[in-house]
Every structure is written in structure tokens, then in C-alpha cells.
Amino acid sequence: MRIQIERVAPGNLKPKPDESALGFGRHRTDHMFVMTYDEGQGWHDAAVMPYQDFALDPAAMVLHYGQAIFEGLKAYRGKDDAIFLFRPLDNLRRMNLSAARMCMPQIQVEEVFEGLKTLVDIEQDWVPRAQGATLYIRPTMVATEAGLGVRPAKRYLFFIILSPVGAYYPEGFNPVSIYVTDTYVRAVPGGVGNAKTAGNYAASIMAAVEAKKQGYTQVLWLDAVHRKYVEEVGTMNIFFVIDNEVITPPLSGSILPGITRDSVLKMVREWGKPVAERSITIDEVLAASQTGRLQEVFGTGTAAVISPVGSLYYQGQNCEVNHGHTGPLSQRLFDELQAIQYGRQPDPYHWMVRL
Ligand SMILES: *Cc1c(COP(=O)(O)O)cnc(C)c1O
């Protein structure tokens, strides 16, 4: 794959934002990577070009039937100014799983990775230097064929945009309060819960808005059939520590196979802790809390890395976790994962790829 490169003229580069107030996704960089797919031709016209609007036909199929998938990963500025990516090939492989489920074309992982690296290399000044800040990378694929019939599109656009993002916890860990919903569900067996596809997030917004209105940060999702098995929290996978055992729901098809989840499982197994990937009901969690055996709850995902849960609200009852404080395992996972990601610590798992 040849990558055409068109650079923004030096005088037209955007001013870099203040690194102490980046937020999440508010700023985008100067360039993007794009390529086009046509049935019968495959992917073509790969290019790094100035960040700009797309022109889409109003009948573009993504706007009507939602064939849209995405990924999220980060570039970190480590020692000696070197730039590292965390498990990038796993994100691109997962994108192909999402693509298969949505009847969208496969990408060539190695080739797209070359495109991703070319883009990040051109934008390396955008990788923040502030502690905890990173360059968030958003690969996306959408159906662009114009047509109003419901079927797989024949034309797609793949693009990668970049956004410098601030530290998730600028003042240290802040355990979140969680609303356990038994009104809404995120995904159903046989559905698309294990694909990173746009519709899943559209479907989740109402529960999140209602939870926020009542003062909670995130929603905990239960399974759609029995409304009792724990699935995920917001857009993160979830872990419990009960009687010193680390428990997370299995990849049953309705939850997203998180790369942070997989990394946490590998680390806690390496540390010799008992680990179970098994179904767990919300009643089991609350019972463990009432008998003092629930030690920690935390979410895992690229954005926050580790997000400690301080309380769970379910059916009129509020259940505090570890007196609202961050537990020792959450803290250790956060510290060690970050140390690997920023290159402050050896990387025994070979997760980091140097740009
Ligand atoms: C992206 C995502 C996750 C976390 O996956 P990571 O690879 O760890 O970032 C978990 N749940 C949902 C619903 C997600 O979209």
C-alpha cells in the first residue's frame, strides 16, 4: 500500500492547546489518515492529508443504517521523548472482528498499522509532555455508498484522527459512583455488544443521562435476559475483588473484549492472584458487600485505564465499596500499567511498540 502524503503548510498549523486543560476529544491534530474501499477493488487511495471535512451524499448508508465501527488507543511520550503505542495491533485486529459482525470489509492490519505510524510520526509534536496526558488515536470505518436499501454497502471510508487528551485523574484517583440500571440494557445475546459499533453508544446515552441527572457518574449494565448478571460499566469492562479473588464477567458475546481487561487479567495472573472469568450476579456483589467480603470494584478501559468504583446504587439501596476509597489492587494495576505505558518500567509482556 502506497501512502500519499499531503502536509499542512507550516504557517497553517493549528496552535497547540494548553496541556493542563486538554479534556477528552476536544482538540484534533493537523492531519488525518484516510483510505477508501470499493467492492471489487479493495482498499485504495491511502493518504495522510490535512484534517478536513468529508463530503458525504445525504443517502450515505452510514447515516441511515449505521454501519460504523471504531477503535480507541493511545500514544504515550516516554523516556528520552520516545513515543510508544500500547498494543496497537490488538486494536486493529479487534476492528476486523467488529467489521465482520457488521458486514464491513476487513482491513489489512499490517498495512493500516504502517498508515497509523506514519500519521502519528507526522503529528509527534502533538503527543503531550504533561504527566498522564496522551495522544488518543481513533480509527473509524463508515459505509459511504449512497443508497436506501438495507444491505451491506459497497463503498467505505476508513480514517484515523488524533486528539491530545488530558490525564484522566489530574488530582489523583477519584472513585466513581455507579447507577445499576434494571430499566435499560446495552446488548442482547446474538446482538452486537461485542462489536465496537456506533449504535451501541447511541443506545446507551439515555441511561447515562438519567444516571447523571441523579448524581451518578456511570451506568452498570446487567444482562438483557435475566437482568441480573453483571456485564459492563459505562464503556468499560468491570472487575470485582471478593474474598481476595479477582472476578470479571466472561466474554459471552454481549460484552466488549477490552484490551485493558485482557492486560489486567494477564497481570493479576502473573502476580499469582486467584482469578475467575465467570458470570456474577448483582445480588452476589451486594451480598458480598453486606458480609464485608467485597473488597474492590473497578472498571478497565483505554481512556481511564483503571477506574475505581466507590459506590453502587441498585433498586433504592446504596452500597459503598471499600468506604469509597481506591483499593490496593486498583492502585497497583493503575501504577504498573502506566509505568509500562510510559516506559518507566520494563515491559515483560511486550505490549509497547516504539514509533
Ligand atoms: C472500548 C470499550 C471497552 C474497553 O476496551 P479497551 O480495549 O480496554 O479500551 C469496554 N467496553 C466497551 C463497551 C467499549 O466500547
mmCIF file of C-alpha atoms and ligand atoms in Angstrom:
data_model
loop_
_atom_site.group_PDB
_atom_site.id
_atom_site.type_symbol
_atom_site.label_atom_id
_atom_site.label_comp_id
_atom_site.label_asym_id
_atom_site.label_seq_id
_atom_site.Cartn_x
_atom_site.Cartn_y
_atom_site.Cartn_z
ATOM 1 C CA MET A 1 0.000 0.000 0.000
ATOM 2 C CA ARG A 2 1.461 3.356 -1.002
ATOM 3 C CA ILE A 3 0.577 6.218 1.267
ATOM 4 C CA GLN A 4 0.218 9.601 -0.377
ATOM 5 C CA ILE A 5 1.314 12.383 1.966
ATOM 6 C CA GLU A 6 -0.017 15.926 1.796
ATOM 7 C CA ARG A 7 1.157 18.178 4.591
ATOM 8 C CA VAL A 8 -0.379 21.311 6.019
ATOM 9 C CA ALA A 9 1.791 24.313 5.164
ATOM 10 C CA PRO A 10 3.897 25.207 8.234
ATOM 11 C CA GLY A 11 2.207 28.613 8.516
ATOM 12 C CA ASN A 12 -1.234 26.984 8.706
ATOM 13 C CA LEU A 13 -0.565 24.537 11.549
ATOM 14 C CA LYS A 14 -3.002 24.814 14.457
ATOM 15 C CA PRO A 15 -1.706 26.340 17.686
ATOM 16 C CA LYS A 16 -1.097 23.605 20.279
ATOM 17 C CA PRO A 17 -3.625 23.666 23.136
ATOM 18 C CA ASP A 18 -2.704 24.228 26.781
ATOM 19 C CA GLU A 19 -1.633 20.796 28.050
ATOM 20 C CA SER A 20 -3.011 21.408 31.517
ATOM 21 C CA ALA A 21 -6.598 21.683 30.229
ATOM 22 C CA LEU A 22 -6.884 19.254 27.316
ATOM 23 C CA GLY A 23 -10.058 17.425 28.323
ATOM 24 C CA PHE A 24 -11.093 14.427 26.211
ATOM 25 C CA GLY A 25 -11.572 14.673 22.442
ATOM 26 C CA ARG A 26 -11.923 18.451 22.326
ATOM 27 C CA HIS A 27 -8.856 19.092 20.160
ATOM 28 C CA ARG A 28 -7.882 17.394 16.916
ATOM 29 C CA THR A 29 -4.482 17.489 15.235
ATOM 30 C CA ASP A 30 -3.454 18.890 11.851
ATOM 31 C CA HIS A 31 -3.595 15.702 9.772
ATOM 32 C CA MET A 32 -5.605 12.518 9.345
ATOM 33 C CA PHE A 33 -5.192 9.189 7.600
ATOM 34 C CA VAL A 34 -7.836 8.114 5.072
ATOM 35 C CA MET A 35 -8.411 5.305 2.611
ATOM 36 C CA THR A 36 -11.380 4.182 0.527
ATOM 37 C CA TYR A 37 -12.847 0.746 -0.145
ATOM 38 C CA ASP A 38 -14.806 -0.234 -3.208
ATOM 39 C CA GLU A 39 -16.258 -3.670 -3.736
ATOM 40 C CA GLY A 40 -14.240 -5.438 -6.407
ATOM 41 C CA GLN A 41 -11.287 -3.088 -5.938
ATOM 42 C CA GLY A 42 -10.469 -3.376 -2.246
ATOM 43 C CA TRP A 43 -8.817 -0.583 -0.233
ATOM 44 C CA HIS A 44 -7.234 2.179 -2.278
ATOM 45 C CA ASP A 45 -6.078 5.808 -2.178
ATOM 46 C CA ALA A 46 -4.436 5.621 1.245
ATOM 47 C CA ALA A 47 -3.283 9.075 2.281
ATOM 48 C CA VAL A 48 -2.205 11.251 5.152
ATOM 49 C CA MET A 49 -3.767 14.648 4.477
ATOM 50 C CA PRO A 50 -4.764 17.862 6.238
ATOM 51 C CA TYR A 51 -7.586 17.337 8.764
ATOM 52 C CA GLN A 52 -10.724 18.443 6.948
ATOM 53 C CA ASP A 53 -14.460 17.885 6.493
ATOM 54 C CA PHE A 54 -15.760 14.960 4.463
ATOM 55 C CA ALA A 55 -18.272 15.391 1.679
ATOM 56 C CA LEU A 56 -20.986 12.726 2.049
ATOM 57 C CA ASP A 57 -24.045 12.030 -0.055
ATOM 58 C CA PRO A 58 -27.159 12.503 2.141
ATOM 59 C CA ALA A 59 -28.039 8.904 1.230
ATOM 60 C CA ALA A 60 -24.656 7.621 2.510
ATOM 61 C CA MET A 61 -25.677 4.362 4.129
ATOM 62 C CA VAL A 62 -23.920 5.046 7.450
ATOM 63 C CA LEU A 63 -26.280 7.974 8.049
ATOM 64 C CA HIS A 64 -29.329 5.711 7.774
ATOM 65 C CA TYR A 65 -28.410 2.183 8.806
ATOM 66 C CA GLY A 66 -25.394 2.736 10.996
ATOM 67 C CA GLN A 67 -22.614 0.637 9.526
ATOM 68 C CA ALA A 68 -19.973 2.397 11.614
ATOM 69 C CA ILE A 69 -17.184 0.916 13.732
ATOM 70 C CA PHE A 70 -14.285 2.445 15.602
ATOM 71 C CA GLU A 71 -11.308 1.816 17.847
ATOM 72 C CA GLY A 72 -9.545 3.758 20.585
ATOM 73 C CA LEU A 73 -5.895 3.543 21.581
ATOM 74 C CA LYS A 74 -3.199 5.863 22.834
ATOM 75 C CA ALA A 75 0.319 7.065 22.102
ATOM 76 C CA TYR A 76 2.475 7.869 25.137
ATOM 77 C CA ARG A 77 5.546 10.041 25.383
ATOM 78 C CA GLY A 78 8.094 8.087 27.391
ATOM 79 C CA LYS A 79 11.729 8.427 28.398
ATOM 80 C CA ASP A 80 14.053 10.404 26.096
ATOM 81 C CA ASP A 81 10.992 11.791 24.271
ATOM 82 C CA ALA A 82 10.377 8.381 22.619
ATOM 83 C CA ILE A 83 6.780 7.698 21.577
ATOM 84 C CA PHE A 84 5.129 4.367 22.386
ATOM 85 C CA LEU A 85 1.865 2.755 21.350
ATOM 86 C CA PHE A 86 0.063 0.305 23.673
ATOM 87 C CA ARG A 87 -0.923 -2.994 21.969
ATOM 88 C CA PRO A 88 -1.881 -1.230 18.699
ATOM 89 C CA LEU A 89 -2.138 -4.398 16.624
ATOM 90 C CA ASP A 90 -4.711 -5.779 19.070
ATOM 91 C CA ASN A 91 -6.919 -2.779 18.377
ATOM 92 C CA LEU A 92 -6.664 -3.249 14.613
ATOM 93 C CA ARG A 93 -7.388 -6.974 14.929
ATOM 94 C CA ARG A 94 -10.413 -6.212 17.088
ATOM 95 C CA MET A 95 -11.569 -3.744 14.446
ATOM 96 C CA ASN A 96 -11.666 -6.650 11.997
ATOM 97 C CA LEU A 97 -13.897 -8.601 14.405
ATOM 98 C CA SER A 98 -16.247 -5.598 14.578
ATOM 99 C CA ALA A 99 -16.109 -5.276 10.767
ATOM 100 C CA ALA A 100 -17.009 -8.947 10.272
ATOM 101 C CA ARG A 101 -20.040 -8.621 12.582
ATOM 102 C CA MET A 102 -21.264 -5.514 10.759
ATOM 103 C CA CYS A 103 -20.691 -6.992 7.247
ATOM 104 C CA MET A 104 -17.983 -4.389 6.601
ATOM 105 C CA PRO A 105 -14.696 -5.134 4.799
ATOM 106 C CA GLN A 106 -11.591 -6.390 6.581
ATOM 107 C CA ILE A 107 -8.570 -4.122 6.817
ATOM 108 C CA GLN A 108 -5.006 -5.334 6.257
ATOM 109 C CA VAL A 109 -3.730 -4.999 9.798
ATOM 110 C CA GLU A 110 -0.019 -4.610 8.985
ATOM 111 C CA GLU A 111 -0.649 -2.074 6.228
ATOM 112 C CA VAL A 112 -3.050 0.010 8.260
ATOM 113 C CA PHE A 113 -0.543 -0.068 11.102
ATOM 114 C CA GLU A 114 2.006 1.481 8.731
ATOM 115 C CA GLY A 115 -0.527 4.219 7.974
ATOM 116 C CA LEU A 116 -1.187 4.769 11.679
ATOM 117 C CA LYS A 117 2.525 5.046 12.435
ATOM 118 C CA THR A 118 3.083 7.420 9.509
ATOM 119 C CA LEU A 119 0.310 9.675 10.822
ATOM 120 C CA VAL A 120 1.489 9.648 14.444
ATOM 121 C CA ASP A 121 5.055 10.269 13.263
ATOM 122 C CA ILE A 122 3.970 13.366 11.316
ATOM 123 C CA GLU A 123 1.988 14.542 14.358
ATOM 124 C CA GLN A 124 4.571 13.691 17.004
ATOM 125 C CA ASP A 125 4.652 17.240 18.347
ATOM 126 C CA TRP A 126 1.030 16.655 19.355
ATOM 127 C CA VAL A 127 1.919 13.835 21.775
ATOM 128 C CA PRO A 128 1.638 15.689 25.092
ATOM 129 C CA ARG A 129 4.507 16.011 27.554
ATOM 130 C CA ALA A 130 2.347 16.651 30.632
ATOM 131 C CA GLN A 131 2.218 13.796 33.137
ATOM 132 C CA GLY A 132 -0.719 11.479 32.400
ATOM 133 C CA ALA A 133 -1.644 13.201 29.127
ATOM 134 C CA THR A 134 -1.610 11.178 25.888
ATOM 135 C CA LEU A 135 -2.443 11.315 22.201
ATOM 136 C CA TYR A 136 -5.718 9.449 21.699
ATOM 137 C CA ILE A 137 -5.987 7.614 18.355
ATOM 138 C CA ARG A 138 -9.397 6.993 16.811
ATOM 139 C CA PRO A 139 -9.505 4.623 13.789
ATOM 140 C CA THR A 140 -13.001 4.598 12.269
ATOM 141 C CA MET A 141 -14.798 2.940 9.334
ATOM 142 C CA VAL A 142 -18.140 4.024 7.859
ATOM 143 C CA ALA A 143 -20.331 2.998 4.909
ATOM 144 C CA THR A 144 -20.355 5.809 2.323
ATOM 145 C CA GLU A 145 -22.233 4.259 -0.592
ATOM 146 C CA ALA A 146 -25.355 6.228 -1.425
ATOM 147 C CA GLY A 147 -28.486 4.084 -1.312
ATOM 148 C CA LEU A 148 -31.594 3.498 0.751
ATOM 149 C CA GLY A 149 -31.853 -0.281 0.647
ATOM 150 C CA VAL A 150 -30.883 -2.188 3.785
ATOM 151 C CA ARG A 151 -27.877 -4.338 2.834
ATOM 152 C CA PRO A 152 -24.096 -4.172 3.235
ATOM 153 C CA ALA A 153 -22.699 -1.104 1.471
ATOM 154 C CA LYS A 154 -20.226 -1.492 -1.386
ATOM 155 C CA ARG A 155 -18.168 1.577 -0.525
ATOM 156 C CA TYR A 156 -16.487 2.519 2.755
ATOM 157 C CA LEU A 157 -14.244 5.172 4.183
ATOM 158 C CA PHE A 158 -11.606 4.302 6.772
ATOM 159 C CA PHE A 159 -9.935 7.127 8.644
ATOM 160 C CA ILE A 160 -7.755 7.784 11.661
ATOM 161 C CA ILE A 161 -7.971 11.036 13.608
ATOM 162 C CA LEU A 162 -5.889 12.047 16.626
ATOM 163 C CA SER A 163 -6.753 14.011 19.748
ATOM 164 C CA PRO A 164 -4.433 15.087 22.567
ATOM 165 C CA VAL A 165 -6.184 14.185 25.817
ATOM 166 C CA GLY A 166 -5.523 15.188 29.404
ATOM 167 C CA ALA A 167 -4.795 12.998 32.405
ATOM 168 C CA TYR A 168 -7.981 11.195 33.400
ATOM 169 C CA TYR A 169 -7.258 11.827 37.091
ATOM 170 C CA PRO A 170 -5.421 15.162 37.272
ATOM 171 C CA GLU A 171 -5.734 15.205 41.085
ATOM 172 C CA GLY A 172 -5.278 11.506 41.734
ATOM 173 C CA PHE A 173 -7.868 8.754 41.753
ATOM 174 C CA ASN A 174 -11.457 9.767 42.262
ATOM 175 C CA PRO A 175 -13.634 6.654 42.786
ATOM 176 C CA VAL A 176 -16.857 6.920 40.793
ATOM 177 C CA SER A 177 -20.428 6.306 41.897
ATOM 178 C CA ILE A 178 -22.334 3.856 39.743
ATOM 179 C CA TYR A 179 -26.021 3.519 38.950
ATOM 180 C CA VAL A 180 -27.044 -0.087 38.316
ATOM 181 C CA THR A 181 -29.863 0.078 35.771
ATOM 182 C CA ASP A 182 -32.568 -2.542 35.597
ATOM 183 C CA THR A 183 -34.567 -0.405 33.172
ATOM 184 C CA TYR A 184 -32.222 -0.264 30.184
ATOM 185 C CA VAL A 185 -29.918 -2.849 28.611
ATOM 186 C CA ARG A 186 -26.825 -2.325 26.467
ATOM 187 C CA ALA A 187 -26.694 -5.505 24.413
ATOM 188 C CA VAL A 188 -28.536 -8.769 23.887
ATOM 189 C CA PRO A 189 -27.326 -12.317 23.178
ATOM 190 C CA GLY A 190 -26.925 -12.622 19.418
ATOM 191 C CA GLY A 191 -26.690 -8.839 19.084
ATOM 192 C CA VAL A 192 -23.675 -6.581 18.542
ATOM 193 C CA GLY A 193 -22.499 -5.994 22.114
ATOM 194 C CA ASN A 194 -19.052 -7.422 21.362
ATOM 195 C CA ALA A 195 -18.511 -5.093 18.383
ATOM 196 C CA LYS A 196 -17.251 -1.520 18.795
ATOM 197 C CA THR A 197 -20.055 -0.210 16.625
ATOM 198 C CA ALA A 198 -21.599 3.264 16.841
ATOM 199 C CA GLY A 199 -25.167 2.121 17.559
ATOM 200 C CA ASN A 200 -24.166 0.581 20.889
ATOM 201 C CA TYR A 201 -23.186 4.019 22.162
ATOM 202 C CA ALA A 202 -26.272 5.760 20.784
ATOM 203 C CA ALA A 203 -28.357 3.147 22.593
ATOM 204 C CA SER A 204 -26.511 3.756 25.870
ATOM 205 C CA ILE A 205 -26.867 7.537 26.086
ATOM 206 C CA MET A 206 -30.317 7.704 27.670
ATOM 207 C CA ALA A 207 -29.333 5.531 30.654
ATOM 208 C CA ALA A 208 -26.168 7.594 31.113
ATOM 209 C CA VAL A 209 -28.109 10.877 31.012
ATOM 210 C CA GLU A 210 -30.624 9.654 33.599
ATOM 211 C CA ALA A 211 -27.858 8.325 35.866
ATOM 212 C CA LYS A 212 -26.011 11.676 35.663
ATOM 213 C CA LYS A 213 -29.205 13.546 36.485
ATOM 214 C CA GLN A 214 -29.369 11.562 39.706
ATOM 215 C CA GLY A 215 -25.749 12.269 40.546
ATOM 216 C CA TYR A 216 -24.038 9.109 39.297
ATOM 217 C CA THR A 217 -21.019 9.054 37.019
ATOM 218 C CA GLN A 218 -21.624 5.816 35.127
ATOM 219 C CA VAL A 219 -24.165 3.100 34.467
ATOM 220 C CA LEU A 220 -23.610 -0.543 35.313
ATOM 221 C CA TRP A 221 -25.292 -2.785 32.765
ATOM 222 C CA LEU A 222 -26.960 -6.068 33.618
ATOM 223 C CA ASP A 223 -27.639 -8.823 31.097
ATOM 224 C CA ALA A 224 -30.705 -8.297 28.914
ATOM 225 C CA VAL A 225 -32.383 -11.651 29.531
ATOM 226 C CA HIS A 226 -32.295 -12.224 33.293
ATOM 227 C CA ARG A 227 -31.464 -8.652 34.312
ATOM 228 C CA LYS A 228 -29.161 -9.953 36.997
ATOM 229 C CA TYR A 229 -25.753 -10.875 35.574
ATOM 230 C CA VAL A 230 -23.244 -8.023 35.565
ATOM 231 C CA GLU A 231 -21.937 -7.096 32.091
ATOM 232 C CA GLU A 232 -20.016 -3.805 31.884
ATOM 233 C CA VAL A 233 -19.796 -0.361 33.416
ATOM 234 C CA GLY A 234 -20.303 2.559 31.035
ATOM 235 C CA THR A 235 -17.831 1.876 28.251
ATOM 236 C CA MET A 236 -15.524 -0.145 30.470
ATOM 237 C CA ASN A 237 -15.171 -3.757 31.478
ATOM 238 C CA ILE A 238 -15.708 -4.443 35.169
ATOM 239 C CA PHE A 239 -13.805 -6.316 37.870
ATOM 240 C CA PHE A 240 -14.677 -7.309 41.446
ATOM 241 C CA VAL A 241 -12.412 -8.452 44.250
ATOM 242 C CA ILE A 242 -14.301 -10.767 46.612
ATOM 243 C CA ASP A 243 -12.511 -12.855 49.256
ATOM 244 C CA ASN A 244 -9.213 -11.945 47.542
ATOM 245 C CA GLU A 245 -10.405 -13.465 44.264
ATOM 246 C CA VAL A 246 -10.400 -11.242 41.166
ATOM 247 C CA ILE A 247 -13.648 -11.790 39.226
ATOM 248 C CA THR A 248 -14.718 -10.432 35.835
ATOM 249 C CA PRO A 249 -17.630 -11.472 33.592
ATOM 250 C CA PRO A 250 -16.673 -13.840 30.751
ATOM 251 C CA LEU A 251 -16.598 -12.773 27.077
ATOM 252 C CA SER A 252 -20.044 -14.193 26.448
ATOM 253 C CA GLY A 253 -20.729 -12.283 23.220
ATOM 254 C CA SER A 254 -22.629 -9.329 24.654
ATOM 255 C CA ILE A 255 -19.657 -7.505 26.222
ATOM 256 C CA LEU A 256 -16.745 -5.791 24.541
ATOM 257 C CA PRO A 257 -13.480 -7.744 24.683
ATOM 258 C CA GLY A 258 -11.389 -4.971 26.232
ATOM 259 C CA ILE A 259 -7.649 -4.848 25.685
ATOM 260 C CA THR A 260 -7.228 -3.271 29.117
ATOM 261 C CA ARG A 261 -9.337 -6.128 30.543
ATOM 262 C CA ASP A 262 -7.018 -8.648 28.901
ATOM 263 C CA SER A 263 -3.938 -6.787 30.169
ATOM 264 C CA VAL A 264 -5.304 -6.692 33.738
ATOM 265 C CA LEU A 265 -6.072 -10.426 33.622
ATOM 266 C CA LYS A 266 -2.521 -11.169 32.460
ATOM 267 C CA MET A 267 -1.005 -9.003 35.206
ATOM 268 C CA VAL A 268 -3.043 -10.356 38.115
ATOM 269 C CA ARG A 269 -2.401 -13.938 36.953
ATOM 270 C CA GLU A 270 1.309 -13.124 36.786
ATOM 271 C CA TRP A 271 1.089 -11.793 40.351
ATOM 272 C CA GLY A 272 -0.295 -15.162 41.442
ATOM 273 C CA LYS A 273 -3.721 -13.920 42.462
ATOM 274 C CA PRO A 274 -6.753 -16.192 42.118
ATOM 275 C CA VAL A 275 -8.686 -15.038 39.035
ATOM 276 C CA ALA A 276 -12.071 -16.099 37.678
ATOM 277 C CA GLU A 277 -13.683 -15.137 34.390
ATOM 278 C CA ARG A 278 -17.193 -16.123 35.346
ATOM 279 C CA SER A 279 -20.760 -14.888 35.458
ATOM 280 C CA ILE A 280 -21.553 -12.886 38.562
ATOM 281 C CA THR A 281 -24.957 -11.553 39.576
ATOM 282 C CA ILE A 282 -25.593 -8.148 41.079
ATOM 283 C CA ASP A 283 -27.137 -9.964 44.068
ATOM 284 C CA GLU A 284 -23.872 -11.817 44.666
ATOM 285 C CA VAL A 285 -21.995 -8.497 44.605
ATOM 286 C CA LEU A 286 -24.409 -6.874 47.071
ATOM 287 C CA ALA A 287 -24.396 -9.927 49.354
ATOM 288 C CA ALA A 288 -20.596 -9.885 49.375
ATOM 289 C CA SER A 289 -20.741 -6.208 50.271
ATOM 290 C CA GLN A 290 -23.177 -6.798 53.158
ATOM 291 C CA THR A 291 -20.964 -9.521 54.620
ATOM 292 C CA GLY A 292 -17.826 -7.431 54.256
ATOM 293 C CA ARG A 293 -16.250 -9.637 51.579
ATOM 294 C CA LEU A 294 -16.456 -7.163 48.675
ATOM 295 C CA GLN A 295 -13.005 -5.558 48.715
ATOM 296 C CA GLU A 296 -12.809 -3.680 45.414
ATOM 297 C CA VAL A 297 -14.695 -2.851 42.245
ATOM 298 C CA PHE A 298 -13.055 -1.197 39.245
ATOM 299 C CA GLY A 299 -13.637 -0.573 35.556
ATOM 300 C CA THR A 300 -10.997 -1.013 32.838
ATOM 301 C CA GLY A 301 -10.680 0.768 29.504
ATOM 302 C CA THR A 302 -8.256 2.726 27.349
ATOM 303 C CA ALA A 303 -9.500 6.174 28.398
ATOM 304 C CA ALA A 304 -9.258 5.808 32.202
ATOM 305 C CA VAL A 305 -7.036 2.684 32.286
ATOM 306 C CA ILE A 306 -8.407 1.792 35.746
ATOM 307 C CA SER A 307 -11.495 3.449 37.201
ATOM 308 C CA PRO A 308 -12.145 2.586 40.876
ATOM 309 C CA VAL A 309 -15.797 2.321 41.883
ATOM 310 C CA GLY A 310 -16.667 3.930 45.224
ATOM 311 C CA SER A 311 -20.362 3.033 45.404
ATOM 312 C CA LEU A 312 -23.115 1.108 43.644
ATOM 313 C CA TYR A 313 -26.757 2.180 43.679
ATOM 314 C CA TYR A 314 -29.262 -0.584 42.920
ATOM 315 C CA GLN A 315 -33.029 -0.679 43.479
ATOM 316 C CA GLY A 316 -33.126 2.009 46.149
ATOM 317 C CA GLN A 317 -30.022 0.898 48.021
ATOM 318 C CA ASN A 318 -26.615 2.476 48.050
ATOM 319 C CA CYS A 319 -23.696 0.149 48.618
ATOM 320 C CA GLU A 320 -20.303 1.618 49.486
ATOM 321 C CA VAL A 321 -17.212 -0.146 48.186
ATOM 322 C CA ASN A 322 -14.071 -0.027 50.331
ATOM 323 C CA HIS A 323 -15.507 3.024 52.198
ATOM 324 C CA GLY A 324 -15.436 4.946 48.928
ATOM 325 C CA HIS A 325 -11.657 4.694 48.664
ATOM 326 C CA THR A 326 -9.431 3.271 45.936
ATOM 327 C CA GLY A 327 -8.404 -0.280 46.803
ATOM 328 C CA PRO A 328 -4.818 -1.576 46.755
ATOM 329 C CA LEU A 329 -5.246 -3.761 43.655
ATOM 330 C CA SER A 330 -6.826 -0.912 41.637
ATOM 331 C CA GLN A 331 -3.955 1.359 42.664
ATOM 332 C CA ARG A 332 -1.252 -1.210 41.873
ATOM 333 C CA LEU A 333 -2.761 -2.025 38.462
ATOM 334 C CA PHE A 334 -3.038 1.648 37.591
ATOM 335 C CA ASP A 335 0.524 2.416 38.700
ATOM 336 C CA GLU A 336 2.126 -0.575 36.981
ATOM 337 C CA LEU A 337 0.160 -0.306 33.742
ATOM 338 C CA GLN A 338 1.020 3.380 33.489
ATOM 339 C CA ALA A 339 4.664 2.670 34.305
ATOM 340 C CA ILE A 340 4.773 0.175 31.416
ATOM 341 C CA GLN A 341 2.894 2.530 29.078
ATOM 342 C CA TYR A 342 5.224 5.460 29.766
ATOM 343 C CA GLY A 343 8.303 3.239 29.576
ATOM 344 C CA ARG A 344 9.264 3.853 33.217
ATOM 345 C CA GLN A 345 9.269 0.120 33.875
ATOM 346 C CA PRO A 346 10.327 -2.915 31.817
ATOM 347 C CA ASP A 347 7.602 -4.356 29.607
ATOM 348 C CA PRO A 348 7.687 -8.122 30.232
ATOM 349 C CA TYR A 349 4.512 -8.623 28.179
ATOM 350 C CA HIS A 350 5.870 -6.918 25.024
ATOM 351 C CA TRP A 351 2.829 -4.662 24.842
ATOM 352 C CA MET A 352 4.564 -1.444 23.854
ATOM 353 C CA VAL A 353 5.517 -0.623 20.283
ATOM 354 C CA ARG A 354 8.015 2.143 19.820
ATOM 355 C CA LEU A 355 7.179 4.504 16.998
HETATM 356 C C1 LIG B 1 -13.805 0.203 24.200
HETATM 357 C C2 LIG B 1 -14.702 -0.422 25.215
HETATM 358 C C3 LIG B 1 -14.218 -1.099 26.350
HETATM 359 C C4 LIG B 1 -12.761 -1.101 26.747
HETATM 360 O O1 LIG B 1 -11.919 -1.652 25.809
HETATM 361 P P1 LIG B 1 -10.357 -1.280 25.848
HETATM 362 O O2 LIG B 1 -9.791 -2.060 24.720
HETATM 363 O O3 LIG B 1 -9.845 -1.741 27.161
HETATM 364 O O4 LIG B 1 -10.268 0.190 25.692
HETATM 365 C C5 LIG B 1 -15.121 -1.741 27.180
HETATM 366 N N1 LIG B 1 -16.435 -1.696 26.932
HETATM 367 C C6 LIG B 1 -16.956 -1.037 25.884
HETATM 368 C C7 LIG B 1 -18.419 -1.040 25.661
HETATM 369 C C8 LIG B 1 -16.102 -0.374 24.993
HETATM 370 O O5 LIG B 1 -16.607 0.300 23.966
#
